[in-house]
Coordinates of C-alpha atoms in Angstrom, one line a residue:
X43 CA 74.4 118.0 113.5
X44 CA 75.8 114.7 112.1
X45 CA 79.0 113.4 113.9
X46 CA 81.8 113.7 111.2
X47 CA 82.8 110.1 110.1
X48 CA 86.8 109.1 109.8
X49 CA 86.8 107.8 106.3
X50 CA 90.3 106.2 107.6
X51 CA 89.1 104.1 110.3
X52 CA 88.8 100.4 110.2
X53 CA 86.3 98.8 111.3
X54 CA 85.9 95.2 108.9
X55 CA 88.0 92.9 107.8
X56 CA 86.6 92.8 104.5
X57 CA 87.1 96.3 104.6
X58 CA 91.0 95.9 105.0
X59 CA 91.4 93.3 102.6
X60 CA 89.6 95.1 99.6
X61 CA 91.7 98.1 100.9
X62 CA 94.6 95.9 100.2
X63 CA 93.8 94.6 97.3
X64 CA 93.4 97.9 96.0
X65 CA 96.4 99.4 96.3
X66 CA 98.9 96.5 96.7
X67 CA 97.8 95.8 92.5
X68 CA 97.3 98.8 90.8
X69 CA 95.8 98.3 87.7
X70 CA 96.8 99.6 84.3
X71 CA 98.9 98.6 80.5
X72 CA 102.4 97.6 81.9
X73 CA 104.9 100.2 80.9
X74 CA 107.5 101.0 83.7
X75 CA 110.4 98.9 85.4
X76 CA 112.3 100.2 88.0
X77 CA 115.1 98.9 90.8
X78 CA 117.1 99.0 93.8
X79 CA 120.2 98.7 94.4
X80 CA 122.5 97.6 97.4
X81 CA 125.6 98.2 98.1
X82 CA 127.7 97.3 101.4
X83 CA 129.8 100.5 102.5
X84 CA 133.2 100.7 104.4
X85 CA 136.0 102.6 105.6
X86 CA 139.1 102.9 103.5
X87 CA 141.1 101.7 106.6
X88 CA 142.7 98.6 106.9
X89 CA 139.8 97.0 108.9
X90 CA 137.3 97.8 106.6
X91 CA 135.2 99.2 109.2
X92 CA 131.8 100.3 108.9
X93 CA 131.4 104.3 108.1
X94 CA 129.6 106.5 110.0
X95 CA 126.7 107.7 109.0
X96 CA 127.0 111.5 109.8
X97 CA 130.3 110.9 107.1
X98 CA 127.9 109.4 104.4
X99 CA 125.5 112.3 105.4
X100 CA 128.3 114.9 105.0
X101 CA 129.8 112.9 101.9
X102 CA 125.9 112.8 100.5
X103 CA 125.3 116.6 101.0
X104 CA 121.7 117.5 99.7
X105 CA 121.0 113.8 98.8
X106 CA 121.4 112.6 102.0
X107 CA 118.4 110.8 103.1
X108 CA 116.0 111.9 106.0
X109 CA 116.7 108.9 107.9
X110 CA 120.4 110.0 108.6
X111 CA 119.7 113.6 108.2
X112 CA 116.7 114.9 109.7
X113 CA 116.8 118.5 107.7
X114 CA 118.4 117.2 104.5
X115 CA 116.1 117.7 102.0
X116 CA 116.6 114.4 100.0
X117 CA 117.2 115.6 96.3
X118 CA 117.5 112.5 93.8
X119 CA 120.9 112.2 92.3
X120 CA 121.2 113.5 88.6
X121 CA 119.4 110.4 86.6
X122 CA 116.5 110.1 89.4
X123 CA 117.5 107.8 91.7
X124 CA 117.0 108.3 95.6
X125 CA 119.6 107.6 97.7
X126 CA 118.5 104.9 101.1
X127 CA 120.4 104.2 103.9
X128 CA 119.5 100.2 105.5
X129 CA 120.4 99.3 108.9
X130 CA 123.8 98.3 108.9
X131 CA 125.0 101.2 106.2
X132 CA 124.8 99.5 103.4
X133 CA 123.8 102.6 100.7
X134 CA 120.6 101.7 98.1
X135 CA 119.8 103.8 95.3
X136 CA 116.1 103.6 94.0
X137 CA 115.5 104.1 90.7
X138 CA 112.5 106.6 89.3
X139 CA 110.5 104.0 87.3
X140 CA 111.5 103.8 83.6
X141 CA 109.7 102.9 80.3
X142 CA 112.3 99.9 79.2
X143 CA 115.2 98.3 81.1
X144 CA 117.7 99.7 78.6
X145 CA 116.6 103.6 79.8
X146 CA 116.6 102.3 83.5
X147 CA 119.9 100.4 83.4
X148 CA 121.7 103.5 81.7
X149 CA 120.2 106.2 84.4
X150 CA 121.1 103.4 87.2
X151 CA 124.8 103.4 86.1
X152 CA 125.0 106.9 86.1
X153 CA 123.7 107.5 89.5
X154 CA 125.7 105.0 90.9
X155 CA 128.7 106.4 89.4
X156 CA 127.7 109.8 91.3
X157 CA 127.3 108.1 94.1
X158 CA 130.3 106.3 94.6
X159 CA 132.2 109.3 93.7
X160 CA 130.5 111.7 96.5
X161 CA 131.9 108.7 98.8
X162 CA 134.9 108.2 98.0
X163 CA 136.0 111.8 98.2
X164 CA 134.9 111.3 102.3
X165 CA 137.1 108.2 102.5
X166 CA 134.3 105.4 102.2
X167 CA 133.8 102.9 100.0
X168 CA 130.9 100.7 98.5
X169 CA 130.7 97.4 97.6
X170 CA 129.6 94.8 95.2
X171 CA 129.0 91.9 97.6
X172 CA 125.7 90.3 98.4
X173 CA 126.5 89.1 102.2
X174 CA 129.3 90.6 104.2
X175 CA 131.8 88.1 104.8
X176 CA 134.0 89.5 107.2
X177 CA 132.0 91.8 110.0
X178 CA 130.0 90.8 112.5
X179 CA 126.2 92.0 112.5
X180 CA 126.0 95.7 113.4
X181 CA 123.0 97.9 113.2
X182 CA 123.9 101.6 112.5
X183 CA 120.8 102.8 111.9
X184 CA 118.7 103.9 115.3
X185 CA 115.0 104.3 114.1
X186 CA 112.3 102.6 116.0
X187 CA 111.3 100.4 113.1
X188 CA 115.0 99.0 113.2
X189 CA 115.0 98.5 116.9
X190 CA 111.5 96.7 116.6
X191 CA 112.8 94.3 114.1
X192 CA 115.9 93.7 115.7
X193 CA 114.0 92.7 119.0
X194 CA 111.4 90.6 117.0
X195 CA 114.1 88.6 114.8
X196 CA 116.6 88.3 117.4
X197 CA 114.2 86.4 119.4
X198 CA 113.6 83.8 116.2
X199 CA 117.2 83.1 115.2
X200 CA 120.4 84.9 114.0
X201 CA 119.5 85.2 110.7
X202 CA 117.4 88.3 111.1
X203 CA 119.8 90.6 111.9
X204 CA 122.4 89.0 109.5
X205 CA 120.0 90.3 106.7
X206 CA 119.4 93.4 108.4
X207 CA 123.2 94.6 108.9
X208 CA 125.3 92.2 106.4
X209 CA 123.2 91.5 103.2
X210 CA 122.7 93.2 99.7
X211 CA 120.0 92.8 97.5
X212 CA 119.1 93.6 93.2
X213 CA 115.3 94.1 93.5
X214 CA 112.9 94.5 90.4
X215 CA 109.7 96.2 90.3
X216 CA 107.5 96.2 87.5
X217 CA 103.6 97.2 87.0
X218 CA 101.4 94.4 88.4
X219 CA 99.2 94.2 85.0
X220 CA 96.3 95.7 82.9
X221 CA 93.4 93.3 84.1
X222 CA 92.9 90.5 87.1
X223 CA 93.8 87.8 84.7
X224 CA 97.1 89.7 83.7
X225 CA 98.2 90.5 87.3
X226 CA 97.6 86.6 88.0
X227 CA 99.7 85.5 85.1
X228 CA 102.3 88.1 86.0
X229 CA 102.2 86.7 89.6
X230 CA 102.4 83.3 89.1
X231 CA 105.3 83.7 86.7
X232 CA 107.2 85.8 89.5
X233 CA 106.2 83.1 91.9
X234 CA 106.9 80.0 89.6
X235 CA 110.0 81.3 88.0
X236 CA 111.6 82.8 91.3
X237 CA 113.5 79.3 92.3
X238 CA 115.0 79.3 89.1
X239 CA 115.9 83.0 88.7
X240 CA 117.3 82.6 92.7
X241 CA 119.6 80.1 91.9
X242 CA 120.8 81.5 88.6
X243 CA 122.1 84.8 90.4
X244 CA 122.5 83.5 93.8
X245 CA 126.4 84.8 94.3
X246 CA 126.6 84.8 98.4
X247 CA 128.5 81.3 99.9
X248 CA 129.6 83.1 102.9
X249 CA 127.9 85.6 105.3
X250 CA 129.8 85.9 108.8
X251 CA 127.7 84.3 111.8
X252 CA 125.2 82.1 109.8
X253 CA 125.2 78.6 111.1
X254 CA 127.2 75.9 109.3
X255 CA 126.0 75.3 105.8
X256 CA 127.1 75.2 102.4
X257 CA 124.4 77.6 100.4
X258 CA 124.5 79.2 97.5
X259 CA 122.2 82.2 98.6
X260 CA 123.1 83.0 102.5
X261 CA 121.7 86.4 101.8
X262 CA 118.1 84.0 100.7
X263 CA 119.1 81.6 103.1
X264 CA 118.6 84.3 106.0
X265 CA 115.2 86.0 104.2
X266 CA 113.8 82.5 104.3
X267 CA 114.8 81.6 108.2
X268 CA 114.3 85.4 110.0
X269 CA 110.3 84.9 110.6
X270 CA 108.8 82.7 107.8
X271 CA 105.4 84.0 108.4
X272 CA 106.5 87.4 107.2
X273 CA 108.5 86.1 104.5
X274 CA 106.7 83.4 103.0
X275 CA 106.1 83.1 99.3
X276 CA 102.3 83.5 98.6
X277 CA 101.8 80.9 95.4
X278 CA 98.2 81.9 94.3
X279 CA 96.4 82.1 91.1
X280 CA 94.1 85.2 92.4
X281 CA 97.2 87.6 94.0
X282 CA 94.6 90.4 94.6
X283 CA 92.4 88.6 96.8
X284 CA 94.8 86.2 98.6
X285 CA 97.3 88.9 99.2
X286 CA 94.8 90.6 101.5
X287 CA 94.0 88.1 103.4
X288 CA 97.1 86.4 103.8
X289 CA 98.7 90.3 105.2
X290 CA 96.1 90.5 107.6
X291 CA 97.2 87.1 109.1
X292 CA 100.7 88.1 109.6
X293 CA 101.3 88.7 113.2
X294 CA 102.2 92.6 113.6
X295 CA 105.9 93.7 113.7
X296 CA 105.6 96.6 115.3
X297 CA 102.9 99.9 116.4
X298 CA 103.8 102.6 115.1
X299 CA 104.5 105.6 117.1
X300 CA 103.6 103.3 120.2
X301 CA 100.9 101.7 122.1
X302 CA 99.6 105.2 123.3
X303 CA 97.9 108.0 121.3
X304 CA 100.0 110.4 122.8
X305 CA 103.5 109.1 121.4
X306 CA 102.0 108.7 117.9
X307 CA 104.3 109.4 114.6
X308 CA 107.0 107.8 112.6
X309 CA 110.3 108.8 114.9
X310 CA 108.6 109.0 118.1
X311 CA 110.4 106.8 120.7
X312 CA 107.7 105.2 122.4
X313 CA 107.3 101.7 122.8
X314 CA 106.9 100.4 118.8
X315 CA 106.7 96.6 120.1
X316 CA 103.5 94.4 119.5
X317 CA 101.7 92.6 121.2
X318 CA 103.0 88.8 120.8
X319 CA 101.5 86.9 118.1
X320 CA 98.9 89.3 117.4
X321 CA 97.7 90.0 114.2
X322 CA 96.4 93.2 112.1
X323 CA 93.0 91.3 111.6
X324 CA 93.3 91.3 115.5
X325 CA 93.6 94.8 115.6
X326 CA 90.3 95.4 113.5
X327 CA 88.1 93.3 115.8
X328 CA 89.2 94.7 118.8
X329 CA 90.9 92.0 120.3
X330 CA 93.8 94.0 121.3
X331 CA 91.7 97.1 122.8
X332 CA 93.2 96.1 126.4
X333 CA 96.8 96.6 125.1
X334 CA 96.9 99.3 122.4
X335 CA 94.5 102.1 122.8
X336 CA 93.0 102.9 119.4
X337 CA 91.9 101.0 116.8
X338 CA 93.7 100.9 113.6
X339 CA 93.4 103.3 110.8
X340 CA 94.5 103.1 107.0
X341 CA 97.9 104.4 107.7
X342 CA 98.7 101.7 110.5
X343 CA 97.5 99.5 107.3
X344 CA 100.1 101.2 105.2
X345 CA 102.7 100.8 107.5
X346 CA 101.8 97.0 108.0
X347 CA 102.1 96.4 104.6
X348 CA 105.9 97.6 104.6
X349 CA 106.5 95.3 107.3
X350 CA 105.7 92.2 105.0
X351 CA 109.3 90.3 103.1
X352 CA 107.7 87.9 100.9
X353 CA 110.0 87.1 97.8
X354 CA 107.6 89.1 95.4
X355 CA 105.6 91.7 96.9
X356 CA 102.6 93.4 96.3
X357 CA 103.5 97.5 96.9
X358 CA 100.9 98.9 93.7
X359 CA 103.8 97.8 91.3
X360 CA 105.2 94.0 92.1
X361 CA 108.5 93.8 93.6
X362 CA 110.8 90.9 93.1
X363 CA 113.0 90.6 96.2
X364 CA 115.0 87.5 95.4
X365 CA 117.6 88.2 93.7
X366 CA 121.3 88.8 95.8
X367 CA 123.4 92.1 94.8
X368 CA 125.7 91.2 91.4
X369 CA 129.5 91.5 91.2
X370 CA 130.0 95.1 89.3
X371 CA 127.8 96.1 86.7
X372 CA 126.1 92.6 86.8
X373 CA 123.0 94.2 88.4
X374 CA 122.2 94.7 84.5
X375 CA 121.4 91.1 84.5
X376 CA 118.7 90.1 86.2
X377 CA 117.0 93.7 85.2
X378 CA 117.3 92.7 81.8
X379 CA 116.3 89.2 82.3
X380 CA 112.7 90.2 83.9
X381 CA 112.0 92.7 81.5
X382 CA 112.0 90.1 78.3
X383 CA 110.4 87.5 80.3
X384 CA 107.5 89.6 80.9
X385 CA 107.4 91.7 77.9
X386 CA 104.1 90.1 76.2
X387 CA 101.3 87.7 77.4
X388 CA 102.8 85.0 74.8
X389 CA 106.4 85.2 76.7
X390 CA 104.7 84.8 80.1
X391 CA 102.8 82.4 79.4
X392 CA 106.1 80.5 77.9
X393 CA 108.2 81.2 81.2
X394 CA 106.0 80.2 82.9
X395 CA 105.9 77.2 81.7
X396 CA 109.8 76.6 81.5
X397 CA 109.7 77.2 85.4
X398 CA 106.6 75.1 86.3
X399 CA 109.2 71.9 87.2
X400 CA 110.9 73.8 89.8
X401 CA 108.0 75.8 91.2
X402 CA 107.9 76.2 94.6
X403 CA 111.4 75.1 95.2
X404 CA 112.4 78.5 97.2
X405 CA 115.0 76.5 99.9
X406 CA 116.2 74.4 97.4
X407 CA 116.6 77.5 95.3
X408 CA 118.8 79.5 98.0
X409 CA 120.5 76.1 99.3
X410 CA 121.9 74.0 96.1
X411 CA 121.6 76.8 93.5
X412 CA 122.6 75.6 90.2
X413 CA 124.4 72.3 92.0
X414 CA 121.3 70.9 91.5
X415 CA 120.0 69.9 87.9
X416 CA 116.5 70.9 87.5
X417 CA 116.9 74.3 88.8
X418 CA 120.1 74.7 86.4
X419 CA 118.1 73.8 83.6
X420 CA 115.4 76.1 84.3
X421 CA 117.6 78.9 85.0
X422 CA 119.4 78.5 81.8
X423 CA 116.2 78.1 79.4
X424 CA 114.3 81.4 81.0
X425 CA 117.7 83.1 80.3
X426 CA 118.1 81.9 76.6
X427 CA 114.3 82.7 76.5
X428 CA 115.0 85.8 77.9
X429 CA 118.4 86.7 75.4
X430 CA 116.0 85.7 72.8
X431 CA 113.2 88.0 73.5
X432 CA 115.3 91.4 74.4
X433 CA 116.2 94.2 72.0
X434 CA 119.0 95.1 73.9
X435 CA 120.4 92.7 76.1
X436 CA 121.1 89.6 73.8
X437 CA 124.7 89.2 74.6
X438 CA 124.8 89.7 78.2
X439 CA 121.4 87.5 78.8
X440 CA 122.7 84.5 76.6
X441 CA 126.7 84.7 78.4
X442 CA 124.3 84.6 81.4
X443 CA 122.3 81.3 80.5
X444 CA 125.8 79.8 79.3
X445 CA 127.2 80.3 82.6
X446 CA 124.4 78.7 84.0
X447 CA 124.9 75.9 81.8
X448 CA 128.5 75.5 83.5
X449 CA 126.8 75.5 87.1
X450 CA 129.1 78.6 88.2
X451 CA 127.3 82.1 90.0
X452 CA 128.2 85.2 88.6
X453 CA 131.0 86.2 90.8
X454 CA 133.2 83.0 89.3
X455 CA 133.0 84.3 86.4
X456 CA 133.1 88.3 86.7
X457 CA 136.9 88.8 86.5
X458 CA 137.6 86.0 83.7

C-alpha cells in the first residue's frame, strides 16, 4: 500500500512562493472595504493607568476576545465588528468587509459606540490618540507571540515595543483586484501614494521613550525603525510574484508552538524563539534540521505571513497599514479617501500619477509630514481627487485636502 502523502508539507521553494502568491492576492471584481480600528484604553483614575484585562474581559462579556478570555466565545458586536485586544491594551475593532465605505463607516460608528459604552460602565476608557504620550511601554498581553516579539525587537532598538504597547493605528483593506494587471496597479498606487497619504494623516509628534526627534508620525517613525527587514515597503510592479519571494527572505520571528513536536500549537509555552537570522526559505531546505525538528508545513507558512509589517500588506485582500489612529470620528477620513481613489481603473491610474513625485519617500513621509512641500502637495491633490470622485464623502474629503493645504495634521484642527 502507498505511503499517504501530506499535501501540507513543504518541500520547494517555488512551492512556497506560488503558495504565497496564491493566497496573499486573491483574485476577483473589487467590491468590499473593510477596517480596523485602534484605540488606546485607560483607567478612569487620575493616573490614567492601564486597565486590566480580566476588567475589559468582564466589561466585554460575550465579545471578549479569546486572547483575554480563553472560553469566551467571541460574538461580533451588533454591526459586525470583532473586538481585538494588542499587546499593551489598546482595544481594535475589525470590521466585517462592506460593499462601499459609506455602509462600512456607518456599521464602524455604531460598534464603536457599543463598545465604548460596555467600557465605560467598568470604569475604563478609550482613546483617540495615535501614540501614547504619557506611559511608559508596558505589554499586557502574555501570549507567546508577544513575548517572541518583544525579545526580537528589544534586541534591535526601543522602537519595537513602543509600537507594540503605546501606538494606534486606522488600517484599510480592500480586494487586491480582478486580474494580475489590476492587483499591480492597485499595488503600486498603495505603494506610490502611501508617503503622501502618511503625511496627510500623520497626527502623532509625541510617543513617550522614542529618542529625540521632531516627527510627524512617531507611531510610523517606530514601524519603520523596529526591524526594517520585516517592515519594509515592497515597491514592485508584479506584487504576486515579488511578495513571495521577498516573505520567504524575511528572517523568522518566531516557531510556533516551539522548536519540538511535542510542544506544538498556538498557546503552548515552549520555546517560540528562532533561530538567529534564519529565514523560512531556510526552513524549506533544511538548513535548520539541527535546531528545529520538523520541517515546515503550510500552517507554519500561514503563521509566517502574519509575522510580516510592511506598510501595505498582502493577507488575500491588501491591507494599508500606514495610516496613525484619527482624533474622534476622523477615522472616516482616510476610509473615505481610499475608497474614491481606487474606485475605477481611470482614478487609479490618475492617483497614481499625482503621487509618483513623492514615491518612495516613506521616512520623509513619517519624519517632515506636510512641513515638507512636495509631500503637502501630493497629499492635498489625492484628497481633492479623492472629494471629487466620492458619492458621499465630498465635504469631509475636500476640508481634508484644505487642511493639508494649511500644513496642519488633523488633531490641530479637530476641536476648531
Amino acid at each position: 500500500m502507498a505511503m499517504a502523502v501530506d499535501s501540507r508539507r513543504l518541500t520547494t521553494r517555488a512551492a512556497a512562493e506560488a503558495y504565497v502568491g496564491g493566497v496573499c492576492f486573491k483574485l476577483g471584481p473589487p467590491r468590499l472595504i473593510g477596517a480596523e480600528l485602534e484605540w488606546l484604553t485607560a483607567r478612569d483614575d487620575p493616573a490614567r493607568s492601564r486597565p486590566d484585562l480580566g476588567d475589559v474581559a468582564a466589561a466585554l462579556g460575550p465579545h471578549a476576545p479569546t486572547s483575554i478570555a480563553p472560553s469566551s466565545p467571541a460574538l461580533t458586536l451588533p454591526s459586525g465588528s470583532a473586538v481585538t485586544i494588542e499587546p499593551g491594551g489598546q482595544i481594535e475593532l475589525s470590521s466585517a468587509p462592506l460593499t462601499s465605505a459609506e455602509d462600512l463607516c456607518a456599521a464602524l460608528a455604531a460598534d464603536e459606540a457599543v463598545l465604548r459604552r460596555l467600557l465605560r460602565a467598568a470604569g475604563i476608557t478609550v482613546h483617540s490618540r495615535a501614540a501614547d504620550r504619557s506611559r511608559p511601554a508596558q505589554r499586557l498581553l502574555r501570549l507567546p507571540r508577544y513575548r517572541v516579539m518583544e525579545e526580537r525587537f528589544d534586541g534591535l532598538g526601543p522602537f519595537g515595543r513602543l509600537m507594540m504597547c503605546n501606538t494606534a493605528a486606522a488600517q484599510v483593506s480592500v480586494d487586491a483586484g480582478a486580474d494580475p494587471a489590476e492587483v499591480s496597479a492597485r499595488w503600486r498606487l498603495l505603494q506610490d501614494a502611501g508617503p503622501a497619504l502618511l503625511a496627510a494623516f500623520a497626527c502623532s509628534p509625541r510617543l513617550r521613550g522614542t529618542p529625540d526627534g521632531e516627527w510627524a508620525s512617531q507611531r510610523m517613525r517606530a514601524w519603520l525603525e523596529l526591524d526594517p527587514d520585516r517592515t519594509r515597503p515592497l515597491p514592485t510592479d508584479d506584487p504576486i510574484a515579488d511578495y513571495g519571494r521577498w516573505a520567504l527572505d524575511v528572517p523568522l520571528l518566531c516557531v510556533v508552538g516551539g522548536r519540538g513536536v511535542g510542544g506544538r500549537g498556538a498557546d503552548s509555552d515552549g520555546d517560540w524563539s528562532a533561530p538567529p537570522g534564519a529565514t523560512f526559505a531556510d526552513w524549506i531546505a533544511g538548513a535548520l534540521d539541527s535546531e528545529i525538528d520538523r520541517r515546515p508545513d503550510l500552517a507554519d507558512l500561514d503563521y509566517h505571513l502574519t509575522t510580516l509589517f510592511p506598510p501595505v500588506r498582502a493577507a488575500g485582500h491588501l491591507e494599508v497599514r500606514y495610516l496613525d489612529a484619527q482624533p474622534g470620528d476622523l477615522w472616516r477620513v482616510p476610509i473615505a479617501a481610499l475608497a474614491a481613489l481606487l474606485g475605477d481603473r481611470d482614478t487609479v491610474a490618475e492617483a497614481t500619477a499625482i503621487a509618483a513625485p513623492t514615491a518612495g519617500r516613506w521616512r520623509d513621509g513619517a519624519e517632515f509630514g506636510l512641513r515638507d512641500g512636495e509631500l503637502r502637495r501630493a497629499a492635498s491633490e489625492l484628497l481633492f481627487l479623492a472629494a471629487a470622485r466620492s458619492s458621499r464623502f465630498e465635504e469631509e474629503l475636500a476640508a481634508a485636502a484644505e487642511r493639508c493645504c494649511r500644513g496642519t495634521n488633523p488633531a490641530e484642527e479637530y476641536h476648531r
